[in-house]
Coordinates of C-alpha atoms in Angstrom, one line a residue:
X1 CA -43.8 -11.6 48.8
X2 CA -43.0 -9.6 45.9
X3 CA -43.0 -11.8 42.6
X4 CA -40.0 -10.0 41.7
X5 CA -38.2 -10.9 44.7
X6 CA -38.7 -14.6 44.0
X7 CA -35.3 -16.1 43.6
X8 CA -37.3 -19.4 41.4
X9 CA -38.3 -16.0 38.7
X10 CA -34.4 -14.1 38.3
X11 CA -32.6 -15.6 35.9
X12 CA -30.1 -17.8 36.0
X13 CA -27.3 -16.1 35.5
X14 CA -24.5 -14.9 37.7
X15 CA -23.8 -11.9 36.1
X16 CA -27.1 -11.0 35.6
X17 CA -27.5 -10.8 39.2
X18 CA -24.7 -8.6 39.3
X19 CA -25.9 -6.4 36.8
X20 CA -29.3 -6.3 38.5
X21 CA -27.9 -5.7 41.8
X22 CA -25.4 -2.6 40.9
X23 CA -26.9 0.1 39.3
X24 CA -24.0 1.5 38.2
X25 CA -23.4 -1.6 36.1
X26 CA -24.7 -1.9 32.1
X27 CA -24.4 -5.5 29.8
X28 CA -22.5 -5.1 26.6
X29 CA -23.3 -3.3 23.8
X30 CA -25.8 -1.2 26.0
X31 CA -22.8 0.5 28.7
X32 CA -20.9 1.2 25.6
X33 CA -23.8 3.3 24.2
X34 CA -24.3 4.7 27.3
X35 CA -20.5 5.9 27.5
X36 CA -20.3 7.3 24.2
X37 CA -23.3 9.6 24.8
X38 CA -21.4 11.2 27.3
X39 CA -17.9 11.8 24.7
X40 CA -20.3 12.4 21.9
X41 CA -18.4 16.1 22.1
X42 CA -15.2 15.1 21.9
X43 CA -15.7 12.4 19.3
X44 CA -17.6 14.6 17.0
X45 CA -14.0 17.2 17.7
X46 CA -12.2 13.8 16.7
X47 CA -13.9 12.4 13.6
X48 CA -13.9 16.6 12.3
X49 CA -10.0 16.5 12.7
X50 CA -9.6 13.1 11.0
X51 CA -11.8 13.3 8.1
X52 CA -9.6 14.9 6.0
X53 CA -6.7 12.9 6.6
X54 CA -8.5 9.8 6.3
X55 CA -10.2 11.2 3.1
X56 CA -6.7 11.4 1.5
X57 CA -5.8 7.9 3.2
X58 CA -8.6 6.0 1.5
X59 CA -7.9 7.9 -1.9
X60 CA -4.8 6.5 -1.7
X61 CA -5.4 3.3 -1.4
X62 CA -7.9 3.1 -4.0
X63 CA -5.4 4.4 -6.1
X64 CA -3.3 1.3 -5.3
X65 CA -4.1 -2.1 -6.7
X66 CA -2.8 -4.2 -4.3
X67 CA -5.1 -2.0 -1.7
X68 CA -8.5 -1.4 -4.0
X69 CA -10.5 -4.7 -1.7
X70 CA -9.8 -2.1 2.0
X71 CA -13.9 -1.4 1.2
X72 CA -14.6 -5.2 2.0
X73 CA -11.8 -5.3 4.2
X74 CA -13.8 -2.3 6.5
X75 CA -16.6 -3.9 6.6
X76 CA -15.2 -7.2 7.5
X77 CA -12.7 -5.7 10.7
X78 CA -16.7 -3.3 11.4
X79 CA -18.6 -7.2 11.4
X80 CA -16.2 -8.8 13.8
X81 CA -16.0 -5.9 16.3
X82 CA -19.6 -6.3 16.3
X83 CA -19.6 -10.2 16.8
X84 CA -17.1 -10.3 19.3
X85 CA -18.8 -7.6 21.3
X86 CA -22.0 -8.6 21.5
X87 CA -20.8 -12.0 22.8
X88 CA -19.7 -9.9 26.4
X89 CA -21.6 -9.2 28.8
X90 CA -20.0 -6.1 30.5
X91 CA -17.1 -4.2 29.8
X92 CA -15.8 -2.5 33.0
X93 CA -13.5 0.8 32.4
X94 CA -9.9 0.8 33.1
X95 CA -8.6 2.4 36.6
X96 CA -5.6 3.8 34.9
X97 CA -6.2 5.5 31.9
X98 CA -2.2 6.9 31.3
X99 CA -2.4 4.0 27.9
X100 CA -5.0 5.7 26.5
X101 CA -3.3 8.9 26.9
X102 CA -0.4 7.3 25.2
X103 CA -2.1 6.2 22.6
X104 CA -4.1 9.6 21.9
X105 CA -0.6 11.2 22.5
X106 CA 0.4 9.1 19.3
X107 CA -2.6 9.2 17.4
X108 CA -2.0 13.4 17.8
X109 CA 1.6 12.8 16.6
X110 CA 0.8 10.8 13.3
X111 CA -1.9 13.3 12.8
X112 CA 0.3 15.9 12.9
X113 CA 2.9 14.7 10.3
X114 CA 0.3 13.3 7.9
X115 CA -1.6 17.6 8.3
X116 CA 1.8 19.5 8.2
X117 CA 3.5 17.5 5.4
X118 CA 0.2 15.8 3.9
X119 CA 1.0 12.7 4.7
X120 CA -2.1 10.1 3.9
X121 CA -0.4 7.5 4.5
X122 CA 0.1 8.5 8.3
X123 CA -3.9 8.8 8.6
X124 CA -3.4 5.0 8.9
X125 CA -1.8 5.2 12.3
X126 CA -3.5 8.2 13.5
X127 CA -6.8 6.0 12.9
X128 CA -5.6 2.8 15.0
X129 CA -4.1 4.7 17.7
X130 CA -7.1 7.0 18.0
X131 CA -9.4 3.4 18.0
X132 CA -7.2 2.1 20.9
X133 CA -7.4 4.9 23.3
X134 CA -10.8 5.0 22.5
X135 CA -11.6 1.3 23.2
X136 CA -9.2 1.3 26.3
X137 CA -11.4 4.6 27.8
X138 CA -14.4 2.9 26.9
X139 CA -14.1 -0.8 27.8
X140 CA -10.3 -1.0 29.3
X141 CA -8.4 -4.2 28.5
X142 CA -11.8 -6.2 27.5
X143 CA -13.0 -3.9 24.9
X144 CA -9.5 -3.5 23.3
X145 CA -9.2 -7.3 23.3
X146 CA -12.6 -7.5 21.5
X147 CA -11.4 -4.8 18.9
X148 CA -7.8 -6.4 18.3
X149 CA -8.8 -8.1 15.4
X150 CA -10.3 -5.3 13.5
X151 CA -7.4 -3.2 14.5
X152 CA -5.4 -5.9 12.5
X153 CA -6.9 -5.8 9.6
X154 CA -6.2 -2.0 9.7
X155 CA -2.8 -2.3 10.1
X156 CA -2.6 -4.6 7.3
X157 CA -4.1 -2.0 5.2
X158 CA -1.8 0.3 6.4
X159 CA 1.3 0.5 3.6
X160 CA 4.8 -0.3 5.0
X161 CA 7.0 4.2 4.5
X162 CA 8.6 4.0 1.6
X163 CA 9.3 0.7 1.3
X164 CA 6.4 -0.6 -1.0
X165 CA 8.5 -0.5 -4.3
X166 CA 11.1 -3.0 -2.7
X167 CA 8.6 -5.1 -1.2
X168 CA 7.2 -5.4 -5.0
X169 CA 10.6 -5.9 -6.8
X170 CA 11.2 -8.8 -4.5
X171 CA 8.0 -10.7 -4.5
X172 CA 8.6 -10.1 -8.1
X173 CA 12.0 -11.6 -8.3
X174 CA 11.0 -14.8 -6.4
X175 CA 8.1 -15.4 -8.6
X176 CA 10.7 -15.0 -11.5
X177 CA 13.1 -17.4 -9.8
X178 CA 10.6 -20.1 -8.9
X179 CA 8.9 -20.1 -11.7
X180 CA 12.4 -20.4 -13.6
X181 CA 13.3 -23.1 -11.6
X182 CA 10.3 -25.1 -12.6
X183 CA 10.5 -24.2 -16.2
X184 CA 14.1 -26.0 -16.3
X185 CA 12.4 -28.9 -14.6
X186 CA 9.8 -29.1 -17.5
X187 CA 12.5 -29.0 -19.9
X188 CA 11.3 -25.4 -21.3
X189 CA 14.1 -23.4 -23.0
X190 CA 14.3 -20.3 -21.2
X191 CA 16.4 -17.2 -19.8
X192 CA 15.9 -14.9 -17.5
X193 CA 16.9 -11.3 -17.2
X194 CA 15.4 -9.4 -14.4
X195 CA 11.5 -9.6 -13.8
X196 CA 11.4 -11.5 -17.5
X197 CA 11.6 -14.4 -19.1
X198 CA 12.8 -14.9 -22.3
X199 CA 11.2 -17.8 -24.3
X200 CA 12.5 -18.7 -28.0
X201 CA 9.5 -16.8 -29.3
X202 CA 8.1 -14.4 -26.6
X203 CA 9.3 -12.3 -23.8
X204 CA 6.9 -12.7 -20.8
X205 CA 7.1 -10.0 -18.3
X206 CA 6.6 -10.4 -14.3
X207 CA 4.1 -7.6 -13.8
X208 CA 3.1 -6.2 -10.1
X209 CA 0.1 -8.5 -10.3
X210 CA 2.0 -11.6 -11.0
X211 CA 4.3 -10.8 -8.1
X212 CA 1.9 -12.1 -5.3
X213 CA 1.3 -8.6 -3.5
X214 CA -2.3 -8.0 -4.8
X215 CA -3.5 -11.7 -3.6
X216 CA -1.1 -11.2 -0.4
X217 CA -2.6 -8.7 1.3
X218 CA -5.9 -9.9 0.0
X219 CA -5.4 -13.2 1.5
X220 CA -3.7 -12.3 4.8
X221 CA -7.0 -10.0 5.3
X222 CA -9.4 -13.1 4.7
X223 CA -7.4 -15.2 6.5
X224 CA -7.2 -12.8 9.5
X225 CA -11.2 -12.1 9.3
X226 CA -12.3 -16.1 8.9
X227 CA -10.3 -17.3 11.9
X228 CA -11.2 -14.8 14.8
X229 CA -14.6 -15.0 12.8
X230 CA -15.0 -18.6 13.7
X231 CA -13.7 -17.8 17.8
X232 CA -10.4 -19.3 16.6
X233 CA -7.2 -18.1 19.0
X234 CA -4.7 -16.2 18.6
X235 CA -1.6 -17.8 18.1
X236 CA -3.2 -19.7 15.7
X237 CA -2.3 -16.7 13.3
X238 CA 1.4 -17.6 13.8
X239 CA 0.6 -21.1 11.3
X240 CA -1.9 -19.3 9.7
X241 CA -0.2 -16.1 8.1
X242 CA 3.1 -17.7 7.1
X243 CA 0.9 -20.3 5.3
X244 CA -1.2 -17.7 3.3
X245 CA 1.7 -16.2 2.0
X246 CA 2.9 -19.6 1.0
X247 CA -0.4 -20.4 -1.1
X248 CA 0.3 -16.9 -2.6
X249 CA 3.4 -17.3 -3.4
X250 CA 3.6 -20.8 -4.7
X251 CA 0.3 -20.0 -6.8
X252 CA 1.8 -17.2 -8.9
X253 CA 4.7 -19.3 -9.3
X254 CA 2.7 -22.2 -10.4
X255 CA 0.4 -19.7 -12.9
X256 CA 4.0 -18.1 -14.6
X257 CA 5.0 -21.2 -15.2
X258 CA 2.1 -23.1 -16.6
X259 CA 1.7 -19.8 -18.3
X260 CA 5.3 -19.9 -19.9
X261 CA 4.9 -23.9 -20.7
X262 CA 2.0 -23.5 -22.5
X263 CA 2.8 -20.7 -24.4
X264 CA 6.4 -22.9 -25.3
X265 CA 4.4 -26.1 -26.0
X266 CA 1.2 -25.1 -27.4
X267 CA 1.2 -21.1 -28.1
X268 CA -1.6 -20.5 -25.9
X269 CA -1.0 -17.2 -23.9
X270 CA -3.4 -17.1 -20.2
X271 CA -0.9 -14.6 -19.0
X272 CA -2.4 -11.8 -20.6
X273 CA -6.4 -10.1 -21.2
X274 CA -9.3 -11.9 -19.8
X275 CA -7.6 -15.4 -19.0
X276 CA -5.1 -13.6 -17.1
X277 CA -7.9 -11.7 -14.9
X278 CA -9.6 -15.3 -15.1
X279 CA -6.7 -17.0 -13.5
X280 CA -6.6 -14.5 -11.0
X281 CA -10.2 -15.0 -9.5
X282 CA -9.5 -19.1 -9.7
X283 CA -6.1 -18.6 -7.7
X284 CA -8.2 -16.2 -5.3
X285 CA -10.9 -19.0 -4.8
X286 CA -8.4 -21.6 -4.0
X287 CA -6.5 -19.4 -1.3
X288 CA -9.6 -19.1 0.2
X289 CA -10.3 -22.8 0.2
X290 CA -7.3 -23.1 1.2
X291 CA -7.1 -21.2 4.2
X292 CA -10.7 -22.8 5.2
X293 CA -9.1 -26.3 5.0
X294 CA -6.5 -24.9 6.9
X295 CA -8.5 -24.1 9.5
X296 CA -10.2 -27.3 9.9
X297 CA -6.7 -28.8 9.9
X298 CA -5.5 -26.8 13.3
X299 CA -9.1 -27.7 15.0
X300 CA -8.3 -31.7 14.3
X301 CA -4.9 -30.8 15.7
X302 CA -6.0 -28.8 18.8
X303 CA -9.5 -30.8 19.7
X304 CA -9.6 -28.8 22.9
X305 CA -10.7 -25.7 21.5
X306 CA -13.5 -27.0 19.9
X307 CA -14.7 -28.6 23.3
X308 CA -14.4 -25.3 24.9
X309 CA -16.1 -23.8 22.3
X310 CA -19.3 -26.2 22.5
X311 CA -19.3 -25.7 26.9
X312 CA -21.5 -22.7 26.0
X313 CA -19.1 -20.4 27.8
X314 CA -18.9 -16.9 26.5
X315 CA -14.9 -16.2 25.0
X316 CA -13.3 -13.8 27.7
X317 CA -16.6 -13.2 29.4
X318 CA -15.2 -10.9 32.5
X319 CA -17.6 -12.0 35.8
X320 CA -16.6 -8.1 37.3
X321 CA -19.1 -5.9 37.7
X322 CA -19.4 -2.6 36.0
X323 CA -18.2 0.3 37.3
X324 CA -19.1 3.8 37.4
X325 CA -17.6 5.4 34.1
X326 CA -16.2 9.4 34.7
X327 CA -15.1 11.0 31.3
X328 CA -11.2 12.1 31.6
X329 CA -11.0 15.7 32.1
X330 CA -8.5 16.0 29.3
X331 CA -10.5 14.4 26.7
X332 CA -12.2 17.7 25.6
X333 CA -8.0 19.5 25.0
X334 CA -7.3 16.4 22.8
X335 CA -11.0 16.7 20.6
X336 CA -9.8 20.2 20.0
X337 CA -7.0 19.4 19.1
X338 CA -7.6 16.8 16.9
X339 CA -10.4 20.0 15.6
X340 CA -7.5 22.4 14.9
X341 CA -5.6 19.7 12.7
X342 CA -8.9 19.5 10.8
X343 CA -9.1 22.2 10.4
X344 CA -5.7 22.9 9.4
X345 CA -6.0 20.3 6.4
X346 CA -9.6 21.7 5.2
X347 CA -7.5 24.9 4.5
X348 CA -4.5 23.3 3.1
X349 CA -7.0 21.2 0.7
X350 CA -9.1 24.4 0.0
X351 CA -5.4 26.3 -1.1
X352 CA -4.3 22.5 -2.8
X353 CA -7.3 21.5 -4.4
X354 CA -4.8 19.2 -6.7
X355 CA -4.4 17.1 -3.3
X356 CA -7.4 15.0 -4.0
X357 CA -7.7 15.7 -7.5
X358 CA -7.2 11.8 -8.2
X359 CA -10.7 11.5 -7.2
X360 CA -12.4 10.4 -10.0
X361 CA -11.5 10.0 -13.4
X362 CA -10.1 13.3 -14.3
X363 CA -6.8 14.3 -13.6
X364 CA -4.7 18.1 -13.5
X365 CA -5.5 19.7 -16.7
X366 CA -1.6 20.4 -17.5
X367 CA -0.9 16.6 -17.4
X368 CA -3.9 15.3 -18.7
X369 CA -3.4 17.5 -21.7
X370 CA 0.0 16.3 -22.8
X371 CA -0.9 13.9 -25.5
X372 CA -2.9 16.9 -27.2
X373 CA -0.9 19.8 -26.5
X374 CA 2.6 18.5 -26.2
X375 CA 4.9 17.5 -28.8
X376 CA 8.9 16.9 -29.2
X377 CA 10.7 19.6 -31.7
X378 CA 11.9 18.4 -35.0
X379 CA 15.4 19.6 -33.8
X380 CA 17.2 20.6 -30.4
X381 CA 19.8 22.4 -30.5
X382 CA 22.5 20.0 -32.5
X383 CA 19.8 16.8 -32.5
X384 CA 17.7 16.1 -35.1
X385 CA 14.5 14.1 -34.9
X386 CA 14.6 10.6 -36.3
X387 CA 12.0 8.2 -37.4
X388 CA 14.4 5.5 -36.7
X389 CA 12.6 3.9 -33.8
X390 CA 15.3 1.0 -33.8
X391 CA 16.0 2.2 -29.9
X392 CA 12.8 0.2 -28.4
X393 CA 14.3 -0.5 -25.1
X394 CA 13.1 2.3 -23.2
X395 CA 11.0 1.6 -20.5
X396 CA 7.6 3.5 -19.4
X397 CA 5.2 3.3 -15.9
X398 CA 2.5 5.7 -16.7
X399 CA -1.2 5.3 -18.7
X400 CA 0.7 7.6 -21.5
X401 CA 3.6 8.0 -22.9
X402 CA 5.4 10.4 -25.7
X403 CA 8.3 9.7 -26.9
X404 CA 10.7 10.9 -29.9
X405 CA 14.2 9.5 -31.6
X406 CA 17.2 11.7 -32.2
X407 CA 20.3 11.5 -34.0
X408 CA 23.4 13.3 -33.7
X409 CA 26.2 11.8 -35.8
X410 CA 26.6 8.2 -35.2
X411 CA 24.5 9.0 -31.2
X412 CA 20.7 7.9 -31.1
X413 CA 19.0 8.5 -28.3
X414 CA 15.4 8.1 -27.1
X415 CA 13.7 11.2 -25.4
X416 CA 10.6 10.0 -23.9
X417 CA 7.7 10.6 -21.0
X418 CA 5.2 9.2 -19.0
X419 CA 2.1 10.1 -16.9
X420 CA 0.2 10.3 -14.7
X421 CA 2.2 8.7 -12.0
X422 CA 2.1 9.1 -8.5
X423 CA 5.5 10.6 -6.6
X424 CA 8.5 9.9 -7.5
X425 CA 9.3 6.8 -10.1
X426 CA 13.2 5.8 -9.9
X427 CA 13.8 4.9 -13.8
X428 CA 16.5 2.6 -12.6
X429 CA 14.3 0.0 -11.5
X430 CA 12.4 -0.5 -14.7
X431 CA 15.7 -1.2 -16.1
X432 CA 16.6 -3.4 -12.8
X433 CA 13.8 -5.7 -13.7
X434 CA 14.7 -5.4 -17.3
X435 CA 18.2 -7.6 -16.8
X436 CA 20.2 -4.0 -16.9
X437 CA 22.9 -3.9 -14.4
X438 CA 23.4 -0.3 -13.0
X439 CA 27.1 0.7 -13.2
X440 CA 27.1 3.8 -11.6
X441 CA 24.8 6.7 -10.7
X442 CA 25.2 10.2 -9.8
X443 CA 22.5 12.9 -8.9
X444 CA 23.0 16.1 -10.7
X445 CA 20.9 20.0 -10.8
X446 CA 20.6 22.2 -13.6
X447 CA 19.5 26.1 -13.5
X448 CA 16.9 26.4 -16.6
X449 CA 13.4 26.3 -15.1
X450 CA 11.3 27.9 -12.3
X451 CA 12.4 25.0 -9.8
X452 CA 15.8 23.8 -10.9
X453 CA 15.6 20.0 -12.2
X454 CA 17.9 17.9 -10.1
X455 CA 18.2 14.6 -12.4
X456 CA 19.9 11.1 -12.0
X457 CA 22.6 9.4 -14.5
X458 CA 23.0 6.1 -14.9
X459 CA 25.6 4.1 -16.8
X460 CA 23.4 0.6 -17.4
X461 CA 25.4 -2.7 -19.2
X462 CA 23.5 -5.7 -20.2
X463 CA 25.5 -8.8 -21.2
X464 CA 26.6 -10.1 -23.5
X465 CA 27.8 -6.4 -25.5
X466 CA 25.3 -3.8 -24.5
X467 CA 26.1 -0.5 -23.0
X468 CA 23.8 2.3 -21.8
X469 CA 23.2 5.9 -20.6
X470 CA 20.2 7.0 -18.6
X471 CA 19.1 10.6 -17.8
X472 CA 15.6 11.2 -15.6
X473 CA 13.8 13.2 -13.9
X474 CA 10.2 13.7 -12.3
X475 CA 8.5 16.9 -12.5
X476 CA 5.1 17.5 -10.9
X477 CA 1.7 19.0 -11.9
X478 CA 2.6 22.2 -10.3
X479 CA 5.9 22.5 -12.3
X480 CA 8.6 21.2 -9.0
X481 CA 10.7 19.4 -10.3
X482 CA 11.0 16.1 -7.5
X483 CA 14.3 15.6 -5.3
X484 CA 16.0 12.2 -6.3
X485 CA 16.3 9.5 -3.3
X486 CA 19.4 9.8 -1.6
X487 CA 22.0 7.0 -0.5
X488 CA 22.7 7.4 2.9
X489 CA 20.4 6.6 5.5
X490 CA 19.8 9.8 6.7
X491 CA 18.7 11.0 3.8
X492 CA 16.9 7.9 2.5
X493 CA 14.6 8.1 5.7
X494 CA 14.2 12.3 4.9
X495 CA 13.5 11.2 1.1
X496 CA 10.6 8.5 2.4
X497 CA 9.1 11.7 3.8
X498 CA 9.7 14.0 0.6
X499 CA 8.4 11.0 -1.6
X500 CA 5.1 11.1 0.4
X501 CA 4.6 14.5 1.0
X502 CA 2.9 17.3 -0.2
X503 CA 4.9 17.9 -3.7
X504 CA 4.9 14.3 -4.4
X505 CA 2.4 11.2 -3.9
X506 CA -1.1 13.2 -3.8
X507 CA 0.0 15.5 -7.0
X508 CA 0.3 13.7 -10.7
X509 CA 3.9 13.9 -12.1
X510 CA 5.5 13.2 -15.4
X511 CA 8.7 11.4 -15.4
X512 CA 10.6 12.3 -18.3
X513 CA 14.3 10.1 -19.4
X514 CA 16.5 10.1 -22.1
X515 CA 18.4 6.8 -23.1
X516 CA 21.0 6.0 -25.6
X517 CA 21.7 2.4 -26.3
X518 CA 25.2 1.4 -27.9
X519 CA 27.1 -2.1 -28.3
X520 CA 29.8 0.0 -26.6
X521 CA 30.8 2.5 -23.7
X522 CA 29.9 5.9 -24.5
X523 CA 32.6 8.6 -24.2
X524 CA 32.6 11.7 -22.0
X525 CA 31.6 13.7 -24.9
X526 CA 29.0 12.0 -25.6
X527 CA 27.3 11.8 -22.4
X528 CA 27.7 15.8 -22.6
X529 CA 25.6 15.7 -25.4
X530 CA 23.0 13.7 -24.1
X531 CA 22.8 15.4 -20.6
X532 CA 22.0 18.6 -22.9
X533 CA 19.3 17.1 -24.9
X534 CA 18.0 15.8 -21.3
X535 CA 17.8 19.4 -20.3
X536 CA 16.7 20.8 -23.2
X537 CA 13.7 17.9 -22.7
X538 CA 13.2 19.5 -19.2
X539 CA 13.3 23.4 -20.3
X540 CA 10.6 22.8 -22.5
X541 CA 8.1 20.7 -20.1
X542 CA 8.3 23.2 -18.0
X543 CA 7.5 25.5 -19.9
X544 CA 4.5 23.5 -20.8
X545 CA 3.3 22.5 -17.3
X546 CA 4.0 26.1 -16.1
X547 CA 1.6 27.4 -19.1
X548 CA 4.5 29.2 -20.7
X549 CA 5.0 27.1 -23.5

């Protein structure tokens, strides 16, 4: 008898004797190789039409904060796909593959708007679709199963449309409120107006970084990769991810207000330079703890999943055999397709080169040479440059700012600019989080440059007695001036588009504002005068940007 034939010598194994018996059937990593050599074609058509996209995507997020930890987050969602696939032992392919057009269909769709507007942040979504359809051809339900928790991660990655700046200003304003709420509880003499807090003898400010969203998302990803990591299941993230945003939260609160006591008690400042960035790790390291502790908290709870883990059972091993894998005929239509999108954004980059010009340190020689090159008049029109800087209140985003003080009669006004930014910056919420309470606002265009500036007033009051009037604007490198957000909802969802397209999030801007600060309401007149000096501001920057100046 043929050794080989001796049932004493096969190995133990069910479906080993499955895969042994079927020829058509692979184990694991090894049918997926096998599969993917015969799409190489239309995957090599697929990663051509998303590089560029994806290029801009990642840019993007490394020009985020909150976003800059996605290159360990990658490689954390890459080491659990790995794990959880090499712990299968076959992966047969899906009868029906209409999801996986779906999903394609979509991916096609996202890569679409993120090409023909430049988008980046839609290279998110065309990504994870692309992933799914390509797991479900691949591997059907059991390989998209495997992949699930990667594919999480990448959707926390992905930022929410528009939405970011109010998801900031309300972490913000909890902190703020929580922390205040403690303060009165340690007897600390306090006030708060907007995103600060006024202490007898320093004004601390609630910065993005103290509003909880860098550690959030930080701590969410962690917290995602350490339980399916450790074969934990599923629902467990239901517990788990409400309670990381708890640690977060009730962490920054804690560090504002020891940060605030201490500085009232003792005048020792940890909310700013090294001991702030100090804190920061510390608070990171005790999340993490946290969310290990956690973990062993749900396993004493549930001792039934550790049993099952210790029966030496592979998780969701499928006892199926394999099945013959045919590529879909369509497959090839959708790699060129996703081709032609490439290489429809290689020529909009090679026409735009400004697109990526974030990459590395430099930025568009018009704005990065405004500290140099540009410089406020001694006089426009009827104002006169002051040296007056009583007016201190107005408030700047960008790396730079210029700024000049003029008079006219018993007016004083602030005419000031910052840069680089990125899209559009609505002035109003500076002064939101400043205490300022906007009054009214109107959107407004003017006729004096290359690209008409359409502008926003605001009428700001501050209590007790403080009154104010706020003209801005946002010009970009190219010399467009921006389109203001709209209210209704229409247009707010058009303007979500408009603030991430083409003329806005991938090209630097300057946002320039003028604001006049009085202990009462300013007349009709008088806001005439400032509108003009607020478009006299805006003639001459674009002259500048426009290299006519």
């Amino acid at each position: 008898m043929d050794p080989d034939h001796n049932v004493l010598t096969r190995p133990n194994n069910w479906m080993s004797d499955s895969l042994s018996l079927n020829p058509t059937a692979a184990a694991g990593p090894a049918c997926l190789k096998e599969r993917l050599g015969r799409m190489r074609g239309s995957l090599l058509l697929c990663a051509l039409g998303l590089g560029p996209i994806l290029l801009a995507f990642f840019q993007d997020l490394w020009a985020r904060p909150q976003y800059q930890f996605f290159p360990l987050a990658l490689a954390g969602a890459a080491l659990l796909a790995w794990q959880r696939i090499n712990a299968r032992e076959a992966f047969p392919p899906p009868r029906q593959r209409i999801w996986a057009a779906l999903w394609l269909g979509l991916s096609l769709g996202s890569l679409a708007l993120g090409v023909g507007f430049w988008l980046p942040v839609f290279g998110g979504p065309a990504l994870l679709f692309c992933l799914m359809a390509l797991a479900w051809l691949l591997g059907g339900r059991a390989l998209l199963a495997c992949l699930a928790p990667s594919l999480l991660m990448l959707v926390i990655l992905t930022p929410p449309l528009g939405l970011e700046s109010e998801v900031l200003r309300q972490l913000r304003r909890l902190a703020v409120l929580g922390s205040s709420t403690l303060l009165d509880y340690l007897r600390v003499l306090h006030s708060v107006e907007g995103n600060v807090i006024e202490l007898p003898e320093k004004t601390l400010l609630v910065e993005e970084a103290c509003s909880g969203i860098n550690s959030v998302l930080l701590g969410m990803s962690f917290c995602v990769f350490y339980l399916f990591w450790r074969r934990r299941p599923a629902l467990w993230l239901i517990v788990a991810l409400p309670a990381t945003f708890a640690f977060v939260m009730l962490g920054n609160i804690v560090r504002i207000t020891l940060g605030a006591a201490l500085q009232f008690f003792a005048k020792i400042d940890i909310l700013s330079g090294h001991a702030h960035e100090i804190a920061g790790l510390v608070l990171v390291a005790t999340y993490i703890l946290l969310i290990c502790s956690l973990d062993q908290l749900l396993e004493f709870v549930t001792r039934k999943t550790a049993r099952a883990r210790k029966s030496g059972e592979p998780v969701g091993q499928d006892r199926r055999p394999d099945a013959s894998f045919v590529k879909p005929v369509w497959l090839p239509l959708c790699g060129f397709a996703y081709a032609l999108a490439g290489l429809v954004a290689i020529a909009q980059l090679i026409a735009h080169p400004d697109l990526l010009s974030s990459i590395g340190a430099s930025q568009p020689k018009a704005v990065a040479g405004l500290k140099d090159n540009f410089a406020f008049p001694t006089s426009i029109g009827s104002w006169r440059r002051s040296e007056d800087a009583t007016n201190k209140v107005v408030e700047v985003s960008g790396v730079s700012s210029i700024s000049a003080y003029y008079q006219l009669g018993k007016i004083k006004a602030v005419l000031a600019l910052d840069y680089p930014l990125r899209g559009y910056h609505d002035a109003k919420l500076c002064y939101s989080s400043q205490g300022w309470i906007v009054q009214d606002e109107s959107i407004a265009c003017a006729a004096i440059a290359r690209t008409p500036p359409q502008f926003v007033e605001v009428n700001l009051r501050k209590k007790p007695l403080l009154f104010g009037f706020l003209c801005h604007g946002v010009i970009n490198a190219r010399g467009h001036w921006l389109e203001p957000p709209r209210a209704s909802a229409t247009a707010a969802l058009a303007n979500r588009f408009n603030t991430l397209g083409r003329g806005f999030a991938n090209v630097s801007t300057v946002r320039l504002q003028v604001l006049c600060v009085d202990s009462q309401a300013l007349s009709s007149e008088d806001c005439a005068q400032l509108r003009q000096l607020f478009l006299s501001g805006c003639q001459l920057l674009s002259q500048h940007l426009s290299g006519k100046g």
